[in-house]
Amino acid sequence: FDYCCVHASFALREIGYDVAAEGALDPALSMVLRAFQRHWRPEAITGQADAGTLARLLGVRRLVGRG
């Protein structure tokens, strides 16, 4: 069970991305993570829910009033 993916998928859903609730790093979640990273973290477009991406996700979530 990957808590990083669960947290990432939850935060992505909260800011408006269409992500399944399971939170597993499957091709669909990886594609959405790359889309998020292209916009909000262009220095690291990996499709992975790494610490830097999670930090950026939480920051964006605060910006949109969800955190």
PDB file of C-alpha atoms in Angstrom:
ATOM      1  CA  PHE A   1       0.000   0.000   0.000  1.00  0.00           C
ATOM      2  CA  ASP A   2       1.570   3.287  -1.111  1.00  0.00           C
ATOM      3  CA  TYR A   3       0.584   6.178   1.151  1.00  0.00           C
ATOM      4  CA  CYS A   4       2.278   8.719  -1.124  1.00  0.00           C
ATOM      5  CA  CYS A   5      -0.005   7.726  -3.991  1.00  0.00           C
ATOM      6  CA  VAL A   6      -3.058   7.803  -1.745  1.00  0.00           C
ATOM      7  CA  HIS A   7      -2.186  11.309  -0.526  1.00  0.00           C
ATOM      8  CA  ALA A   8      -1.392  12.444  -4.056  1.00  0.00           C
ATOM      9  CA  SER A   9      -4.637  11.121  -5.523  1.00  0.00           C
ATOM     10  CA  PHE A  10      -6.657  12.682  -2.682  1.00  0.00           C
ATOM     11  CA  ALA A  11      -4.997  16.081  -3.154  1.00  0.00           C
ATOM     12  CA  LEU A  12      -5.334  15.875  -6.938  1.00  0.00           C
ATOM     13  CA  ARG A  13      -9.061  15.168  -6.619  1.00  0.00           C
ATOM     14  CA  GLU A  14      -9.461  18.072  -4.202  1.00  0.00           C
ATOM     15  CA  ILE A  15      -7.959  20.540  -6.665  1.00  0.00           C
ATOM     16  CA  GLY A  16     -10.045  19.293  -9.571  1.00  0.00           C
ATOM     17  CA  TYR A  17      -8.128  16.520 -11.300  1.00  0.00           C
ATOM     18  CA  ASP A  18     -10.112  13.427 -12.345  1.00  0.00           C
ATOM     19  CA  VAL A  19      -8.364  10.642 -10.418  1.00  0.00           C
ATOM     20  CA  ALA A  20      -9.622   7.268  -9.179  1.00  0.00           C
ATOM     21  CA  ALA A  21     -10.025   6.924  -5.428  1.00  0.00           C
ATOM     22  CA  GLU A  22      -7.848   3.790  -5.089  1.00  0.00           C
ATOM     23  CA  GLY A  23      -4.595   5.724  -5.047  1.00  0.00           C
ATOM     24  CA  ALA A  24      -2.468   3.024  -6.681  1.00  0.00           C
ATOM     25  CA  LEU A  25       0.256   4.276  -9.018  1.00  0.00           C
ATOM     26  CA  ASP A  26      -1.246   2.945 -12.213  1.00  0.00           C
ATOM     27  CA  PRO A  27      -0.772   4.422 -15.705  1.00  0.00           C
ATOM     28  CA  ALA A  28      -3.801   6.721 -15.260  1.00  0.00           C
ATOM     29  CA  LEU A  29      -2.522   8.250 -11.998  1.00  0.00           C
ATOM     30  CA  SER A  30       0.970   8.569 -13.435  1.00  0.00           C
ATOM     31  CA  MET A  31      -0.467  10.467 -16.438  1.00  0.00           C
ATOM     32  CA  VAL A  32      -2.368  12.861 -14.142  1.00  0.00           C
ATOM     33  CA  LEU A  33       0.727  13.364 -11.991  1.00  0.00           C
ATOM     34  CA  ARG A  34       2.725  14.266 -15.123  1.00  0.00           C
ATOM     35  CA  ALA A  35       0.010  16.766 -16.124  1.00  0.00           C
ATOM     36  CA  PHE A  36       0.164  18.335 -12.649  1.00  0.00           C
ATOM     37  CA  GLN A  37       3.954  18.392 -12.752  1.00  0.00           C
ATOM     38  CA  ARG A  38       4.015  20.013 -16.204  1.00  0.00           C
ATOM     39  CA  HIS A  39       1.996  22.902 -14.820  1.00  0.00           C
ATOM     40  CA  TRP A  40       3.136  23.171 -11.204  1.00  0.00           C
ATOM     41  CA  ARG A  41       6.533  21.422 -11.078  1.00  0.00           C
ATOM     42  CA  PRO A  42       8.126  21.614 -14.519  1.00  0.00           C
ATOM     43  CA  GLU A  43      11.583  20.943 -13.099  1.00  0.00           C
ATOM     44  CA  ALA A  44      10.606  17.313 -12.362  1.00  0.00           C
ATOM     45  CA  ILE A  45       8.091  15.711 -14.731  1.00  0.00           C
ATOM     46  CA  THR A  46       8.336  12.089 -13.646  1.00  0.00           C
ATOM     47  CA  GLY A  47       4.777  10.876 -13.108  1.00  0.00           C
ATOM     48  CA  GLN A  48       5.817   9.786  -9.608  1.00  0.00           C
ATOM     49  CA  ALA A  49       4.320  10.872  -6.284  1.00  0.00           C
ATOM     50  CA  ASP A  50       7.657  11.897  -4.801  1.00  0.00           C
ATOM     51  CA  ALA A  51       8.170  14.176  -1.803  1.00  0.00           C
ATOM     52  CA  GLY A  52       8.619  17.304  -3.935  1.00  0.00           C
ATOM     53  CA  THR A  53       5.439  16.648  -5.885  1.00  0.00           C
ATOM     54  CA  LEU A  54       3.475  15.989  -2.699  1.00  0.00           C
ATOM     55  CA  ALA A  55       4.760  19.235  -1.187  1.00  0.00           C
ATOM     56  CA  ARG A  56       3.753  21.149  -4.311  1.00  0.00           C
ATOM     57  CA  LEU A  57       0.337  19.440  -4.339  1.00  0.00           C
ATOM     58  CA  LEU A  58      -0.294  20.465  -0.747  1.00  0.00           C
ATOM     59  CA  GLY A  59       0.773  24.023  -1.548  1.00  0.00           C
ATOM     60  CA  VAL A  60      -1.597  24.225  -4.501  1.00  0.00           C
ATOM     61  CA  ARG A  61      -4.363  22.726  -2.394  1.00  0.00           C
ATOM     62  CA  ARG A  62      -3.839  25.531   0.140  1.00  0.00           C
ATOM     63  CA  LEU A  63      -3.912  28.097  -2.677  1.00  0.00           C
ATOM     64  CA  VAL A  64      -7.306  26.892  -3.860  1.00  0.00           C
ATOM     65  CA  GLY A  65      -8.657  26.896  -0.305  1.00  0.00           C
ATOM     66  CA  ARG A  66      -8.822  23.140   0.285  1.00  0.00           C
ATOM     67  CA  GLY A  67      -6.023  22.723   2.792  1.00  0.00           C
TER      68      GLY A  67
END
